Short mmCIF file of C-alpha atoms in Angstrom, two decimals:
data_model
loop_
_atom_site.label_atom_id
_atom_site.label_comp_id
_atom_site.label_asym_id
_atom_site.label_seq_id
_atom_site.Cartn_x
_atom_site.Cartn_y
_atom_site.Cartn_z
CA GLU V 1 0.02 0.02 0.06
CA VAL V 2 1.43 3.45 -1.12
CA GLN V 3 1.77 5.78 1.92
CA LEU V 4 2.93 9.30 2.01
CA VAL V 5 3.36 11.03 5.35
CA GLU V 6 4.18 14.75 5.66
CA SER V 7 5.63 16.43 8.65
CA GLY V 8 7.38 19.62 9.69
CA GLY V 9 4.72 22.05 9.45
CA GLY V 10 3.77 24.80 12.04
CA LEU V 11 3.70 28.34 12.73
CA VAL V 12 6.45 30.67 11.50
CA GLN V 13 7.03 34.27 11.33
CA PRO V 14 7.35 36.25 7.90
CA GLY V 15 11.03 35.86 6.74
CA GLY V 16 11.44 32.52 8.63
CA SER V 17 12.28 29.11 7.47
CA LEU V 18 10.79 25.56 7.67
CA ARG V 19 11.72 22.27 6.33
CA LEU V 20 9.07 19.77 5.36
CA SER V 21 9.51 16.11 5.08
CA CYS V 22 7.46 13.40 3.23
CA ALA V 23 8.14 9.75 4.28
CA ALA V 24 7.18 7.39 1.44
CA SER V 25 6.48 3.66 1.56
CA GLY V 26 4.79 1.04 -0.55
CA PHE V 27 6.46 1.89 -3.88
CA THR V 28 10.07 2.15 -5.43
CA PHE V 29 10.71 5.69 -4.26
CA ALA V 30 13.88 6.23 -6.14
CA SER V 31 12.06 5.55 -9.47
CA GLN V 32 9.18 8.07 -9.19
CA ALA V 33 8.94 11.67 -9.51
CA MET V 34 7.71 13.56 -6.34
CA ASN V 35 5.90 16.75 -5.86
CA TRP V 36 4.70 19.31 -3.53
CA VAL V 37 1.43 20.95 -3.89
CA ARG V 38 -0.13 23.63 -1.68
CA GLN V 39 -3.48 24.76 -0.95
CA ALA V 40 -4.19 28.16 0.78
CA PRO V 41 -7.18 28.21 3.30
CA GLY V 42 -10.41 28.09 1.22
CA LYS V 43 -8.61 28.13 -2.07
CA GLY V 44 -7.60 25.66 -4.85
CA LEU V 45 -4.71 23.56 -5.59
CA GLU V 46 -1.24 25.18 -6.55
CA PRO V 47 1.71 22.98 -7.73
CA VAL V 48 4.84 24.22 -5.76
CA SER V 49 7.75 22.02 -6.91
CA GLN V 50 8.62 18.71 -8.53
CA ILE V 51 11.88 16.56 -8.53
CA LEU V 52 12.32 13.75 -10.97
CA SER V 53 13.83 10.41 -10.23
CA GLY V 54 17.15 11.52 -11.88
CA GLY V 55 17.13 14.69 -9.54
CA ALA V 56 16.09 17.33 -11.97
CA THR V 57 13.85 20.04 -10.28
CA VAL V 58 11.16 22.58 -11.31
CA TYR V 59 9.52 25.31 -9.27
CA ALA V 60 6.52 27.55 -9.49
CA ASP V 61 7.40 31.15 -10.13
CA SER V 62 6.01 32.19 -6.66
CA VAL V 63 8.54 30.13 -4.77
CA ARG V 64 11.49 29.98 -7.08
CA GLY V 65 14.68 31.04 -5.37
CA ARG V 66 13.07 30.63 -1.89
CA TYR V 67 12.17 26.97 -1.72
CA THR V 68 14.45 23.88 -2.43
CA ILE V 69 13.14 20.54 -3.18
CA SER V 70 15.35 17.51 -2.53
CA ARG V 71 15.09 13.79 -1.98
CA ASP V 72 16.97 11.23 -0.09
CA ASN V 73 16.52 7.75 -1.83
CA SER V 74 18.15 5.83 0.94
CA ARG V 75 15.59 7.08 3.29
CA ASP V 76 12.54 7.09 0.90
CA THR V 77 12.02 10.81 2.03
CA LEU V 78 11.17 13.90 0.14
CA TYR V 79 12.08 17.31 1.47
CA LEU V 80 11.05 20.88 0.96
CA GLN V 81 13.18 23.67 2.39
CA MET V 82 11.29 26.81 2.58
CA ASN V 83 13.12 30.17 3.31
CA SER V 84 12.11 33.78 3.31
CA LEU V 85 8.52 32.67 4.01
CA ARG V 86 5.69 35.17 3.34
CA VAL V 87 2.18 35.42 4.70
CA GLU V 88 0.90 34.26 1.36
CA ASP V 89 2.80 30.87 1.74
CA THR V 90 0.24 29.90 4.32
CA GLY V 91 -1.51 26.70 3.62
CA VAL V 92 -1.70 22.98 3.59
CA TYR V 93 1.32 21.46 1.85
CA TYR V 94 0.77 18.00 0.23
CA CYS V 95 3.35 15.64 -1.12
CA ALA V 96 2.23 13.83 -4.16
CA LYS V 97 3.61 10.93 -6.17
CA GLY V 98 4.02 11.26 -9.90
CA ARG V 99 2.70 8.23 -12.05
CA GLY V 100 5.48 6.72 -14.09
CA GLY V 101 6.09 8.51 -17.27
CA ASN V 102 3.15 11.05 -16.46
CA ASP V 103 5.09 12.41 -13.75
CA LYS V 104 2.76 15.41 -13.32
CA LEU V 105 -0.14 13.15 -12.91
CA PHE V 106 -0.51 12.68 -9.12
CA ASP V 107 -1.79 9.34 -8.26
CA TYR V 108 -1.19 9.33 -4.51
CA TRP V 109 -1.19 12.18 -1.98
CA GLY V 110 -0.22 12.61 1.60
CA GLN V 111 -2.61 13.83 4.18
CA GLY V 112 -0.93 17.40 4.24
CA THR V 113 0.91 19.56 6.74
CA LEU V 114 -0.19 23.05 7.60
CA ILE V 115 1.99 25.88 7.34
CA THR V 116 1.07 29.15 8.91
CA VAL V 117 3.07 32.19 8.20
CA SER V 118 2.10 35.03 10.60
CA SER V 119 3.61 37.45 13.03
CA ASP L 1 1.33 28.93 -18.06
CA ILE L 2 -1.71 26.98 -19.29
CA GLN L 3 -4.87 28.27 -17.61
CA MET L 4 -7.63 25.82 -16.74
CA THR L 5 -11.08 27.55 -16.35
CA GLN L 6 -13.54 25.51 -14.64
CA SER L 7 -17.31 25.97 -14.45
CA PRO L 8 -19.53 26.21 -12.57
CA SER L 9 -17.87 27.18 -9.29
CA THR L 10 -20.79 25.81 -7.30
CA LEU L 11 -23.35 23.31 -8.28
CA SER L 12 -26.39 21.99 -6.16
CA ALA L 13 -28.01 18.77 -7.16
CA SER L 14 -30.06 15.87 -5.74
CA VAL L 15 -29.43 12.20 -5.27
CA GLY L 16 -29.87 10.46 -8.53
CA ASP L 17 -29.18 13.55 -10.78
CA ARG L 18 -26.71 13.69 -13.53
CA VAL L 19 -24.22 16.53 -13.42
CA THR L 20 -21.45 17.89 -15.72
CA ILE L 21 -18.45 20.04 -14.89
CA THR L 22 -16.59 21.71 -17.71
CA CYS L 23 -12.94 22.79 -17.79
CA ARG L 24 -11.48 24.99 -20.53
CA ALA L 25 -7.81 25.18 -21.34
CA SER L 26 -6.14 28.33 -22.56
CA GLN L 27 -4.35 26.23 -25.29
CA THR L 28 -4.42 22.82 -26.83
CA PHE L 29 -2.18 20.01 -25.41
CA GLY L 30 -3.81 16.74 -26.38
CA ILE L 31 -5.70 14.85 -23.65
CA TRP L 32 -3.41 15.17 -20.68
CA VAL L 33 -6.27 16.21 -18.33
CA ALA L 34 -7.00 14.63 -14.93
CA TRP L 35 -9.88 15.14 -12.61
CA TYR L 36 -9.64 15.06 -8.75
CA GLN L 37 -12.25 14.81 -5.90
CA GLN L 38 -11.46 16.48 -2.68
CA LYS L 39 -13.59 16.13 0.52
CA PRO L 40 -13.31 18.67 3.29
CA GLY L 41 -10.16 18.10 5.36
CA LYS L 42 -8.80 15.36 3.07
CA ALA L 43 -6.23 15.09 0.22
CA PRO L 44 -7.34 15.12 -3.38
CA LYS L 45 -8.17 11.83 -4.90
CA LEU L 46 -7.44 10.89 -8.48
CA LEU L 47 -10.65 10.09 -10.36
CA ILE L 48 -9.88 10.28 -14.09
CA TYR L 49 -6.77 10.73 -16.25
CA GLN L 50 -6.00 11.12 -19.97
CA ALA L 51 -9.27 12.81 -20.11
CA SER L 52 -11.46 9.82 -19.94
CA THR L 53 -9.63 6.83 -18.33
CA LEU L 54 -11.15 5.89 -14.98
CA GLU L 55 -8.74 5.31 -12.13
CA ASN L 56 -8.85 1.78 -10.51
CA GLY L 57 -11.52 1.62 -7.87
CA VAL L 58 -13.45 4.74 -9.01
CA PRO L 59 -17.19 4.03 -9.56
CA SER L 60 -18.33 3.80 -13.25
CA ARG L 61 -20.80 6.57 -12.61
CA PHE L 62 -17.90 9.06 -12.98
CA SER L 63 -16.74 9.64 -16.55
CA GLY L 64 -14.67 12.14 -18.45
CA SER L 65 -14.43 13.25 -22.04
CA GLY L 66 -13.12 16.05 -24.23
CA SER L 67 -10.32 17.01 -26.31
CA GLY L 68 -8.78 20.22 -27.76
CA THR L 69 -9.47 22.84 -25.13
CA GLU L 70 -12.75 21.61 -23.64
CA PHE L 71 -13.07 18.68 -21.16
CA THR L 72 -15.97 17.55 -19.01
CA LEU L 73 -16.48 15.37 -15.93
CA THR L 74 -19.93 13.82 -15.70
CA ILE L 75 -21.32 12.07 -12.66
CA SER L 76 -24.41 10.15 -13.43
CA SER L 77 -26.76 9.10 -10.59
CA LEU L 78 -25.31 11.22 -7.89
CA GLN L 79 -24.90 9.65 -4.51
CA PRO L 80 -24.62 11.39 -1.18
CA GLY L 81 -20.86 10.60 -0.79
CA ASP L 82 -20.28 12.51 -4.05
CA SER L 83 -20.44 15.86 -2.15
CA ALA L 84 -17.00 17.34 -2.65
CA THR L 85 -14.96 19.79 -4.61
CA TYR L 86 -13.78 18.61 -8.01
CA TYR L 87 -10.65 19.98 -9.66
CA CYS L 88 -9.57 19.50 -13.25
CA GLN L 89 -5.75 19.49 -13.81
CA GLN L 90 -3.58 19.62 -17.04
CA TYR L 91 -0.41 17.45 -16.61
CA TYR L 92 0.99 18.27 -19.96
CA THR L 93 3.57 20.77 -18.74
CA TYR L 94 4.83 22.27 -15.57
CA PRO L 95 3.32 24.16 -13.72
CA CYS L 96 0.63 21.46 -13.99
CA THR L 97 -2.20 23.96 -13.45
CA PHE L 98 -5.61 23.09 -11.76
CA GLY L 99 -8.87 24.62 -12.33
CA GLN L 100 -10.43 26.84 -9.59
CA GLY L 101 -12.64 23.89 -8.41
CA THR L 102 -16.36 23.12 -8.48
CA ASN L 103 -18.07 22.72 -5.05
CA LEU L 104 -20.76 20.09 -5.53
CA GLU L 105 -23.47 20.13 -2.88
CA ILE L 106 -26.04 17.31 -2.63
#
């Protein structure tokens, strides 16, 4: 059974940093693209970042230069380092698994972790 | 970025009804469209991919169609558990944009 479990969320002041983790199980983590998707309170879904199995990364314009996605295939864990956080970064952050060659099709999602950026 | 415009934003229907949600893309990109269902406090769930392929385990009352720039999700014979927000997504290119969502109330 595929499982994705996020952690690391919480309350942080504007300008602060947080590191999210997503522990994966039930599939060959190293072979799959992984993603972060966020959802502001009461709003829709926004793709944030993707890392391919080979390590290539992409970012949404809104986070490029502030966020860094990475993966540790030895630990089956995905990370998101978030720096220079802004109020508008507040929301639930989901990790999501890409499906095979369609790496931007999200077939499994974690339960999400809430980030609140506020003074 | 490819924009995905979804309509309606809210929809009220009754058990047994048939409803259709539409998603229009700002450009053509084939059939790389997915539909997700999200219930309050939960993660999205993949329903349909490649515009019309039903994900394993999803009831057959859900169906998708479309090509070019217009895509639709149809739910036939609504059940109470279908109350949720539904999102379309293009997964042709990054950012793999989502529609704004349709809140379906039953």
